[in-house]
PDB file of C-alpha atoms in Angstrom:
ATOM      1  CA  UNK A   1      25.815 109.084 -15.786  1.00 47.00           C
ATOM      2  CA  UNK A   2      26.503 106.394 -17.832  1.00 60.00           C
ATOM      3  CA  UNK A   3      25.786 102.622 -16.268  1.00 66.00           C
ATOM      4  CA  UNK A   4      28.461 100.339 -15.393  1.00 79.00           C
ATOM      5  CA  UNK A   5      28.792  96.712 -15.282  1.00 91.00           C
ATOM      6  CA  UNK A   6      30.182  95.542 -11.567  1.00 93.00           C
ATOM      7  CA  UNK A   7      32.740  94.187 -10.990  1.00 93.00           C
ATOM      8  CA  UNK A   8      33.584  91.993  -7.983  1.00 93.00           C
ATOM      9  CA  UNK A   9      36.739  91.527  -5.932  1.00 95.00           C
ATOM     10  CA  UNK A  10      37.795  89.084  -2.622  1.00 94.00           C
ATOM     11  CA  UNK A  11      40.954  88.056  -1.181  1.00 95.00           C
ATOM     12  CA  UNK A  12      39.385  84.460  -0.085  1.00 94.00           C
ATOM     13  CA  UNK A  13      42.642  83.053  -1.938  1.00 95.00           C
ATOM     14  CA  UNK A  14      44.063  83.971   1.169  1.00 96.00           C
ATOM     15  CA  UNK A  15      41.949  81.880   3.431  1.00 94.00           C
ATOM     16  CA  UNK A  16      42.580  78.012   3.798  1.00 92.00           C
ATOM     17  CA  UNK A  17      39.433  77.141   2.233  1.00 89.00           C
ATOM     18  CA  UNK A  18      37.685  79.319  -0.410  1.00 85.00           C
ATOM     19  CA  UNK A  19      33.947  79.746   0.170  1.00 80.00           C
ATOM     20  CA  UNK A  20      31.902  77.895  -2.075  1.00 74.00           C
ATOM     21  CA  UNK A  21      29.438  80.834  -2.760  1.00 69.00           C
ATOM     22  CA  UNK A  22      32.208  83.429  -3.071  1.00 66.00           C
ATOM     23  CA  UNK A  23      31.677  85.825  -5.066  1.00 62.00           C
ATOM     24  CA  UNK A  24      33.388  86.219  -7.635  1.00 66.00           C
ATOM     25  CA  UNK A  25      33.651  82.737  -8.944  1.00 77.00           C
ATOM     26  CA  UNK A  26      37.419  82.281 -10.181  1.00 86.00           C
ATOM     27  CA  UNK A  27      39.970  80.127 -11.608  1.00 89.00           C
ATOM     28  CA  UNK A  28      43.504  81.164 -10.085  1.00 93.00           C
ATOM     29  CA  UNK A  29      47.386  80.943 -11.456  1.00 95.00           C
ATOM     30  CA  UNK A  30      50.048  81.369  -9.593  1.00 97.00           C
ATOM     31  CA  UNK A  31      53.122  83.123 -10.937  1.00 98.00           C
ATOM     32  CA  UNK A  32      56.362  82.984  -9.287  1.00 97.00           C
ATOM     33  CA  UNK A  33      58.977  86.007  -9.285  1.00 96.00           C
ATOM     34  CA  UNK A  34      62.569  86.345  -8.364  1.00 94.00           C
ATOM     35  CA  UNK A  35      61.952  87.365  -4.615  1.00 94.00           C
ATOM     36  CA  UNK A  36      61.356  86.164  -0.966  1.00 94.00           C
ATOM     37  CA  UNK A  37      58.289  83.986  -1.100  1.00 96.00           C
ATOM     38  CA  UNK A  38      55.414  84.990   0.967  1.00 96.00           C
ATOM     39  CA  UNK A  39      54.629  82.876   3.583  1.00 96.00           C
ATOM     40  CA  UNK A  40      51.045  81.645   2.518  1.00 97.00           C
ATOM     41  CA  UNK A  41      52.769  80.678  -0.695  1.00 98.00           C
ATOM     42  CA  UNK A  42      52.026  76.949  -0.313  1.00 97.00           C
ATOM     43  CA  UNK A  43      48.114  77.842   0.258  1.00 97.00           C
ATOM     44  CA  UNK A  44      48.308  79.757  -2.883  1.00 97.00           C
ATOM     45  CA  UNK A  45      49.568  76.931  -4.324  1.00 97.00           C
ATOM     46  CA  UNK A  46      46.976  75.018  -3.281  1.00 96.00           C
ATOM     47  CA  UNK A  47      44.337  77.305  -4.761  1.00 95.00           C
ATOM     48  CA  UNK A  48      45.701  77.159  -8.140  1.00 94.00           C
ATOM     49  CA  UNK A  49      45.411  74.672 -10.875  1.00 92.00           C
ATOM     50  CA  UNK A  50      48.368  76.625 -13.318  1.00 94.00           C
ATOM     51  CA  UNK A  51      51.641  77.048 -11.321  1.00 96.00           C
ATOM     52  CA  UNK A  52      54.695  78.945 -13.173  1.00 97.00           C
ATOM     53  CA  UNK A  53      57.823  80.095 -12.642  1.00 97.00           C
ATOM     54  CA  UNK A  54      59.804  83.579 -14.190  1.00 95.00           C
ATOM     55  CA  UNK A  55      63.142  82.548 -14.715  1.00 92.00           C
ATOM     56  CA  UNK A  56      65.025  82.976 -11.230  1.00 94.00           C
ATOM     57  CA  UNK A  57      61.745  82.602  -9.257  1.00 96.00           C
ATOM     58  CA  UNK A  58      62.430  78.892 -10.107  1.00 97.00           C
ATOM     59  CA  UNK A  59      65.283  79.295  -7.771  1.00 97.00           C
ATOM     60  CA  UNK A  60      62.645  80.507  -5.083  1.00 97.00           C
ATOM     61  CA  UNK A  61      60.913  78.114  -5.346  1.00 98.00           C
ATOM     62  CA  UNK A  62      63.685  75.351  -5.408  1.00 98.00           C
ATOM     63  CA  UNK A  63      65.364  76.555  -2.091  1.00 98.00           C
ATOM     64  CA  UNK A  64      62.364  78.422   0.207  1.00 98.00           C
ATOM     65  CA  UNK A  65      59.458  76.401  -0.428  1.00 98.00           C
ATOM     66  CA  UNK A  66      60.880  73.285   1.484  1.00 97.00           C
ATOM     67  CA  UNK A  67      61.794  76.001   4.394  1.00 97.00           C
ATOM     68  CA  UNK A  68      57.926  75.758   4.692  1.00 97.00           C
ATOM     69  CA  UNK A  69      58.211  71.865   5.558  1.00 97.00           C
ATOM     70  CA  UNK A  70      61.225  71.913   7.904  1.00 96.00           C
ATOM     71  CA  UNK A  71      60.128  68.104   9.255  1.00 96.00           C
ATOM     72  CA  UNK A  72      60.398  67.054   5.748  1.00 97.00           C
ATOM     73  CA  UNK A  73      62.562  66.000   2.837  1.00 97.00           C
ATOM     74  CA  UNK A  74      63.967  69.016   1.028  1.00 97.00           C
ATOM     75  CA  UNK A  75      63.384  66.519  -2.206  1.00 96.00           C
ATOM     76  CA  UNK A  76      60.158  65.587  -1.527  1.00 97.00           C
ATOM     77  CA  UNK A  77      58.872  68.842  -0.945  1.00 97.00           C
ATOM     78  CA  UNK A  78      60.474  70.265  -4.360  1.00 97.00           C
ATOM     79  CA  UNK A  79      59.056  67.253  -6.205  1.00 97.00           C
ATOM     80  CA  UNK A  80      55.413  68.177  -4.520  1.00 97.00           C
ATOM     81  CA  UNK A  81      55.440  71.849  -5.809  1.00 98.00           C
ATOM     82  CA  UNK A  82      57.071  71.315  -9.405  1.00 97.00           C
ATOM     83  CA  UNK A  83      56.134  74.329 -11.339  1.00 97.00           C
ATOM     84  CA  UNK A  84      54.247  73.361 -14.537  1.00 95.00           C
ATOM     85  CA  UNK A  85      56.032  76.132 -16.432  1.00 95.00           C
ATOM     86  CA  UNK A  86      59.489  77.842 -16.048  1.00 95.00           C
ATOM     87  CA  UNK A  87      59.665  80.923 -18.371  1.00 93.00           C
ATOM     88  CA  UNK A  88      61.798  83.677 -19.687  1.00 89.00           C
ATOM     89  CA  UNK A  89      65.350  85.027 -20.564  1.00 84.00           C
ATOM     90  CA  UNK A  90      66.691  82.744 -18.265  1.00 88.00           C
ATOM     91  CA  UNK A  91      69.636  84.812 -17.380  1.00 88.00           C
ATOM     92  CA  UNK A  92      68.914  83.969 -13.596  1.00 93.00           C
ATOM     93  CA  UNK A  93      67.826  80.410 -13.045  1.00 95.00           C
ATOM     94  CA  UNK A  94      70.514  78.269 -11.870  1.00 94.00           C
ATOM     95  CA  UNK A  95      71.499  75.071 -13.938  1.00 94.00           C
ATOM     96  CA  UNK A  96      71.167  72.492 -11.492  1.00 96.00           C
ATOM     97  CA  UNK A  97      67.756  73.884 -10.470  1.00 97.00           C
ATOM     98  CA  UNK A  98      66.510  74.057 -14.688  1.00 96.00           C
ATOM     99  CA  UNK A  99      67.638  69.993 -14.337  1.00 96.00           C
ATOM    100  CA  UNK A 100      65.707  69.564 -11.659  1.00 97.00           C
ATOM    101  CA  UNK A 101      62.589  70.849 -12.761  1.00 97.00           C
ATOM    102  CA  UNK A 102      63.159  69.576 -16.407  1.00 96.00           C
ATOM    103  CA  UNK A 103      63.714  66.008 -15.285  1.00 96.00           C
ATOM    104  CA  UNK A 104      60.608  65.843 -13.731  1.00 96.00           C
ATOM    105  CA  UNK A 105      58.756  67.375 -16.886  1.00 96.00           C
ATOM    106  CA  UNK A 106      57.949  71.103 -16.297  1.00 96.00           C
ATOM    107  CA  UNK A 107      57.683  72.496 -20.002  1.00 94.00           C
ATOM    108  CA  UNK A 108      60.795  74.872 -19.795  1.00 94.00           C
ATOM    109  CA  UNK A 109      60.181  78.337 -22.397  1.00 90.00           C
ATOM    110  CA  UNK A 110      63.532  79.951 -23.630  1.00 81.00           C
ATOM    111  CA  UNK A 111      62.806  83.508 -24.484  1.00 69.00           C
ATOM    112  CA  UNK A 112      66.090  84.976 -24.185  1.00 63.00           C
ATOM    113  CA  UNK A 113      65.757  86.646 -27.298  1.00 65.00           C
ATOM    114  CA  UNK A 114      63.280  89.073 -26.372  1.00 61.00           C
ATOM    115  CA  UNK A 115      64.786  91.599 -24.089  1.00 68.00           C
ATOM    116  CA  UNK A 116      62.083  94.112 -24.868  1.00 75.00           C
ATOM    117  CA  UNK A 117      59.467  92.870 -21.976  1.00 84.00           C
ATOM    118  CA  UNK A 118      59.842  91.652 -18.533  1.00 87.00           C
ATOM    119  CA  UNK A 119      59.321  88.062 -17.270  1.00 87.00           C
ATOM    120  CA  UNK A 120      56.528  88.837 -15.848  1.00 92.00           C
ATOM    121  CA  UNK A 121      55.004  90.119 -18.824  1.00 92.00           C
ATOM    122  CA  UNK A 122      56.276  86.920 -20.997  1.00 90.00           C
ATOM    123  CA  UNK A 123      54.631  84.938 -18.550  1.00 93.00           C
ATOM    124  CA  UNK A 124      51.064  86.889 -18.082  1.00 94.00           C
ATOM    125  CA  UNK A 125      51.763  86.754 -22.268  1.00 92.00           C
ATOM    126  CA  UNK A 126      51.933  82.602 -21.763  1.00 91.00           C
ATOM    127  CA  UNK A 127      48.686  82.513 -19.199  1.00 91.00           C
ATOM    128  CA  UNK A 128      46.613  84.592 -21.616  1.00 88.00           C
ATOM    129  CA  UNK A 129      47.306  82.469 -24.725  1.00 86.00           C
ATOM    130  CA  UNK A 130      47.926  79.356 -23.778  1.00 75.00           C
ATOM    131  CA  UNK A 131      46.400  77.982 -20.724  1.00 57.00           C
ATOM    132  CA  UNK A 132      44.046  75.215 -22.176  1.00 56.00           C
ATOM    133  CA  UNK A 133      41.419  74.903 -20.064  1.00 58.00           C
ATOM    134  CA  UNK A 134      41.574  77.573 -17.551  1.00 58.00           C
ATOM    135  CA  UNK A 135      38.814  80.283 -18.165  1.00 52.00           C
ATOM    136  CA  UNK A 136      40.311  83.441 -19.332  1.00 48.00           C
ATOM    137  CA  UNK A 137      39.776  87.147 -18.948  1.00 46.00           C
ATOM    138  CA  UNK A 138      36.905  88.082 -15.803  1.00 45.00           C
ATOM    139  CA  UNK A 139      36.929  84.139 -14.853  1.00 82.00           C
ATOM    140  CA  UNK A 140      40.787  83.480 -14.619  1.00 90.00           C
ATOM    141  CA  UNK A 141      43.066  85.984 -11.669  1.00 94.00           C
ATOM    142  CA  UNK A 142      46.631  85.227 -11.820  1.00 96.00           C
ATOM    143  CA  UNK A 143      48.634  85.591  -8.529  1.00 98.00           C
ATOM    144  CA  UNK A 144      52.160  86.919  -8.819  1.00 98.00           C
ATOM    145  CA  UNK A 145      53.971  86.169  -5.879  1.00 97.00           C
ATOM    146  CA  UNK A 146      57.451  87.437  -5.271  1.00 94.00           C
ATOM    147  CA  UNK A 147      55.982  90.672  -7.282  1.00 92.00           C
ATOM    148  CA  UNK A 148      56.947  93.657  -4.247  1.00 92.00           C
ATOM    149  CA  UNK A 149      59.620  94.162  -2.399  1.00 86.00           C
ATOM    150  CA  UNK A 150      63.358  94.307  -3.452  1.00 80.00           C
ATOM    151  CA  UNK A 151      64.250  96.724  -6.123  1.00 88.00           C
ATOM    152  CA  UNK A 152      62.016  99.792  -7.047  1.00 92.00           C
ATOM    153  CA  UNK A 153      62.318  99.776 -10.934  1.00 92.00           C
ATOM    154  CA  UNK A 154      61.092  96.175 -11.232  1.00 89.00           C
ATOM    155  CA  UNK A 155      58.367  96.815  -8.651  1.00 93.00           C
ATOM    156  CA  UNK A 156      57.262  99.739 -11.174  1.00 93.00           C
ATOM    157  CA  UNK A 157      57.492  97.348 -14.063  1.00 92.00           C
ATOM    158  CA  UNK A 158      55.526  94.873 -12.472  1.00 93.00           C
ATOM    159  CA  UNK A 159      52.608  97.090 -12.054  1.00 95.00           C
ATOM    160  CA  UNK A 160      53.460  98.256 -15.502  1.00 94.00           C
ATOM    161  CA  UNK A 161      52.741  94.726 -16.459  1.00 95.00           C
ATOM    162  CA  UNK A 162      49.024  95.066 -14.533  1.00 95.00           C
ATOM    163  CA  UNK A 163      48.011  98.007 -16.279  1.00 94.00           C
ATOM    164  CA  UNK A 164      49.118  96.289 -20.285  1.00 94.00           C
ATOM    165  CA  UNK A 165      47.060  93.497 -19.276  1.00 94.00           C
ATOM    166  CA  UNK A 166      44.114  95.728 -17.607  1.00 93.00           C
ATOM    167  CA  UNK A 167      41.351  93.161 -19.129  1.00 90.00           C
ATOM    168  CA  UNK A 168      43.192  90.304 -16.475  1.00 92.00           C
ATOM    169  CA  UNK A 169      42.913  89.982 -13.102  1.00 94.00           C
ATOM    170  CA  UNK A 170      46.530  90.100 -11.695  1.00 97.00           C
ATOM    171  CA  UNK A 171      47.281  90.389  -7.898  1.00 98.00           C
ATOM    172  CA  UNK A 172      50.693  91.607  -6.921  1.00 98.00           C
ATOM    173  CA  UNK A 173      51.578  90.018  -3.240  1.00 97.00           C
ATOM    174  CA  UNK A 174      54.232  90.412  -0.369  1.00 95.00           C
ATOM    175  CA  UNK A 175      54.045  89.180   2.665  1.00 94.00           C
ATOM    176  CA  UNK A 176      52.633  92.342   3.632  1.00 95.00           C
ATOM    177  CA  UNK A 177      50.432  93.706   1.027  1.00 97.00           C
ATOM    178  CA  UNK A 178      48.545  93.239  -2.282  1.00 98.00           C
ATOM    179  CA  UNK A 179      48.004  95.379  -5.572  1.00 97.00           C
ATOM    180  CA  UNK A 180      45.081  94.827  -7.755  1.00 98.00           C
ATOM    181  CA  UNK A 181      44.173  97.127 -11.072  1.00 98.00           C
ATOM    182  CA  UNK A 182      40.877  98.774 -11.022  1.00 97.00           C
ATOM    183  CA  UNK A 183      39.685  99.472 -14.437  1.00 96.00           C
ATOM    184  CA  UNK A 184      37.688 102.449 -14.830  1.00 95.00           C
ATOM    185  CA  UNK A 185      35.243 100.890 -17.201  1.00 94.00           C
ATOM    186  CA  UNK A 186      33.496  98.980 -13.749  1.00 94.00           C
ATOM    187  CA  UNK A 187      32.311 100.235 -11.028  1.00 96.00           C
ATOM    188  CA  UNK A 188      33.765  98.033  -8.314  1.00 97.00           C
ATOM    189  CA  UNK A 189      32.513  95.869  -5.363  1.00 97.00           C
ATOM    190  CA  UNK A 190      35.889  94.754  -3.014  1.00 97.00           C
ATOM    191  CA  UNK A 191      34.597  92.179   0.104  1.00 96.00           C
ATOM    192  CA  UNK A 192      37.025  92.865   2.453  1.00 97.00           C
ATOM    193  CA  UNK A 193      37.727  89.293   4.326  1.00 96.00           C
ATOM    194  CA  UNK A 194      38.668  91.008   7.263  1.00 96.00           C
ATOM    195  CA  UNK A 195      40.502  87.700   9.381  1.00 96.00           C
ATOM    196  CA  UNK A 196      42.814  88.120   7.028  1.00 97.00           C
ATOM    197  CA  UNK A 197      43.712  91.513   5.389  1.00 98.00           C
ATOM    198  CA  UNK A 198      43.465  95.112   6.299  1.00 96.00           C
ATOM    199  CA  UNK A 199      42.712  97.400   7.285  1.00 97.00           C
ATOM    200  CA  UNK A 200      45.240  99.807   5.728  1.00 98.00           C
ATOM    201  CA  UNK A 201      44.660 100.458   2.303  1.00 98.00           C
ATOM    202  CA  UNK A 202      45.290 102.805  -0.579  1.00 98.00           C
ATOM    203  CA  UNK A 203      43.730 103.891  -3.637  1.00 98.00           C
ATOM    204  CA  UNK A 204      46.109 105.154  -5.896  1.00 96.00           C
ATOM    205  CA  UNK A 205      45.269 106.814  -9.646  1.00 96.00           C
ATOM    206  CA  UNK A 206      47.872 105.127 -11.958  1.00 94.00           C
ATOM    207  CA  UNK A 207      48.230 106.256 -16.078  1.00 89.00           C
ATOM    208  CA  UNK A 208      46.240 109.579 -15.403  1.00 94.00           C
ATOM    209  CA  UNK A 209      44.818 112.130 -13.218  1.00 94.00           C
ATOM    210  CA  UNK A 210      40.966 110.851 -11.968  1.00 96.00           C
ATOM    211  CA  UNK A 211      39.218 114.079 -12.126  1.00 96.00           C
ATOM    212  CA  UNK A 212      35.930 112.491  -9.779  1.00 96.00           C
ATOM    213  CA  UNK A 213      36.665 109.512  -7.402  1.00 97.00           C
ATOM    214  CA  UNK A 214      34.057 107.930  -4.984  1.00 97.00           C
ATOM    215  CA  UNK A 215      34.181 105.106  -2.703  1.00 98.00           C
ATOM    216  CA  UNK A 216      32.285 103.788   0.370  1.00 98.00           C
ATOM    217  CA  UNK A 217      32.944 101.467   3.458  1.00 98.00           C
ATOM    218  CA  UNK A 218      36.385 103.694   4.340  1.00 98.00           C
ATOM    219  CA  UNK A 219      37.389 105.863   7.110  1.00 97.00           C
ATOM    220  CA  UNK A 220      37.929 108.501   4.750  1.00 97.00           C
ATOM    221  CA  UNK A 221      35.758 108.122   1.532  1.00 97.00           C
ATOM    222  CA  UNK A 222      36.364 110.041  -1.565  1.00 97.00           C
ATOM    223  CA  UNK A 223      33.358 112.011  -2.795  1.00 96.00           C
ATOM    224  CA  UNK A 224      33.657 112.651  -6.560  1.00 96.00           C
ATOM    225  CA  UNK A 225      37.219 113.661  -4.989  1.00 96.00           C
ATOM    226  CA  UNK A 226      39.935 114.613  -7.640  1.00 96.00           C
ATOM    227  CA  UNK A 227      43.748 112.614  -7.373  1.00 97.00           C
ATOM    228  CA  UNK A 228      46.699 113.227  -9.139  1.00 94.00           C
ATOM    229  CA  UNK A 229      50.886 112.632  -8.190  1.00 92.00           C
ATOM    230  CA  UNK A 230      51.554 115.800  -6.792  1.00 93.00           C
ATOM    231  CA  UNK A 231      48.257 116.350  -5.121  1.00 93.00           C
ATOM    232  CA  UNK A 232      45.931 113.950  -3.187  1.00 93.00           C
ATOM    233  CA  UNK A 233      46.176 110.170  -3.349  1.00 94.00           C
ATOM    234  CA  UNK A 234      44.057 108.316  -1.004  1.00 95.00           C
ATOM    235  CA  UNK A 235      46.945 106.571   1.017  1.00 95.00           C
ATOM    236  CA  UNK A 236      46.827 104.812   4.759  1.00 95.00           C
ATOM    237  CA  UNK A 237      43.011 104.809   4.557  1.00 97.00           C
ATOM    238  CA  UNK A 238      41.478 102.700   6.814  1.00 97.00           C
ATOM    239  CA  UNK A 239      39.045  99.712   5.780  1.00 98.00           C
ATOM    240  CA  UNK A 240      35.314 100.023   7.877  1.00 97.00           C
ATOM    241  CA  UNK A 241      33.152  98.109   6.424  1.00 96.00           C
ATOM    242  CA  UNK A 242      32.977  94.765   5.071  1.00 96.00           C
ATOM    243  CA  UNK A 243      31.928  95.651   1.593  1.00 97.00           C
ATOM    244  CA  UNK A 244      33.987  98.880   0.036  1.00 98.00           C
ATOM    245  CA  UNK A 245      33.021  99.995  -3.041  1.00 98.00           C
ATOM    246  CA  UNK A 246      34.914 102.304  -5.487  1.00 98.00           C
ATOM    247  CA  UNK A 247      34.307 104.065  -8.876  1.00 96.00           C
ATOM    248  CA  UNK A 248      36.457 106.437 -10.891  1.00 97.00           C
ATOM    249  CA  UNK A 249      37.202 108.129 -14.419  1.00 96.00           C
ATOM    250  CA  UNK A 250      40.634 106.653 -14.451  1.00 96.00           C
ATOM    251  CA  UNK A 251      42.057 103.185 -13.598  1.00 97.00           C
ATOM    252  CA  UNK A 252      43.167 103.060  -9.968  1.00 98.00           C
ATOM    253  CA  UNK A 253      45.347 100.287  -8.153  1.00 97.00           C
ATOM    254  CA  UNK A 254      43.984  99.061  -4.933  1.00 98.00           C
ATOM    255  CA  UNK A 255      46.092  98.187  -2.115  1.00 98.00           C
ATOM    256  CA  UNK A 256      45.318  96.553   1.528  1.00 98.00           C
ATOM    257  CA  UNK A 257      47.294  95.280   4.217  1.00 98.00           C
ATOM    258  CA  UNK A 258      48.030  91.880   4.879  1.00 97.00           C
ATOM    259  CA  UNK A 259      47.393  90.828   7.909  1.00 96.00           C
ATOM    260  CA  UNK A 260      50.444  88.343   9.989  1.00 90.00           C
ATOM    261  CA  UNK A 261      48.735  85.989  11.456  1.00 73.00           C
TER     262      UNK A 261
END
């Protein structure tokens, strides 16, 4: 069997304060879509040091986040979590809230002339190639919040988006669940931070059948185990262990519970 490199995974963006000796060591983006905001959006927030908005998820923003600070000044709030970018066809963002933003100096990116990819994928496009400064590829993870939930066909092209950009870390979240890619070129080390997520999960084979799959750490591990759409997929698995670890012949997305605390 050929060697892999590994390849490390943790959810610690989820915890108020991210471990210094976590492993592994990441720069995060946030990326806002077009639906409910999670409710550990402002921690997220926190975490990051690139904040963006796709089109109509500036209207998210603009309206929930200050839902978060009820004993506050709607104003103040929105002036605390200005976006640094607002980006695509902007067929959805409301004019008073593209003002808003605008006045205060958020770099607003018109590209209603492309119709052929998403918003999501203009704005994983804008991370990628222009974020001066942030570390790129292994070293960066973009969060995409608002990314599940609402409407099937955009849920499918948002993991459509994951899988174009398989060299990026990009973490689909709801306020129940997360989706991560899990290139087949690593073998994989996830560190379940259990106060926090789990412990339903999924492994699901995404592009192609995986002909040998093989994990450890869940209730019901997958031993060189074959998964395909119309046979098995490893769904409402449990999480045991602390540490799970998966490898595979074909990229696989990985999904766990969030938990409500």
């Amino acid at each position: 069997m050929i060697a892999m490199d590994l390849m490390h995974h943790s959810s610690c963006f989820l915890l108020p304060t991210i471990p210094l000796q976590r492993r592994p060591s990441l720069t995060y983006a946030l990326l806002v879509l077009n639906q409910n905001l999670p409710r550990f959006t402002p921690l997220l927030w926190n975490h990051a040091q690139l904040h963006l908005c796709a089109d109509g998820g500036a209207n998210r923003l603009y309206d929930e986040m200050p839902l978060f600070f009820p004993q506050e000044d709607a104003s103040d709030v929105r002036r605390r979590y200005k976006p640094d970018v607002i980006k695509g066809d902007m067929d959805s963002i409301r004019r008073e809230v593209l003002e808003f933003y605008a006045s205060l100096g958020t770099e607003i990116v018109d590209k209603s002339h492309d119709q052929d990819t998403t918003d999501l994928h203009k704005c994983v496009t804008y991370i990628r190639d222009s974020a001066s400064g942030l570390d790129k590829s292994n070293q960066l993870c973009v969060l995409v919040v608002g990314a599940l939930g609402g409407r099937f066909d955009q849920e499918m092209g948002n993991l459509n988006v994951i899988c174009r950009f398989s060299s990026m870390r990009i973490v689909l979240l709801s306020n129940d669940s997360l989706i991560h890619l899990l290139p087949r070129t690593y073998c994989h080390e996830i560190h379940i931070q259990t106060s926090v997520e789990g412990p339903h999960c999924g492994l699901i084979p995404i592009g192609t059948p995986s002909k040998s799959s093989t994990t450890t750490g869940l209730q019901w591990d997958l031993n060189n185990t074959a998964m395909e759409f119309g046979g098995l997929v490893s769904t409402s698995n449990i999480v045991k262990e602390e540490k799970v670890t998966v490898q595979s012949d074909c990229d696989l997305l990985w999904t766990i519970s969030i938990k409500k605390l």
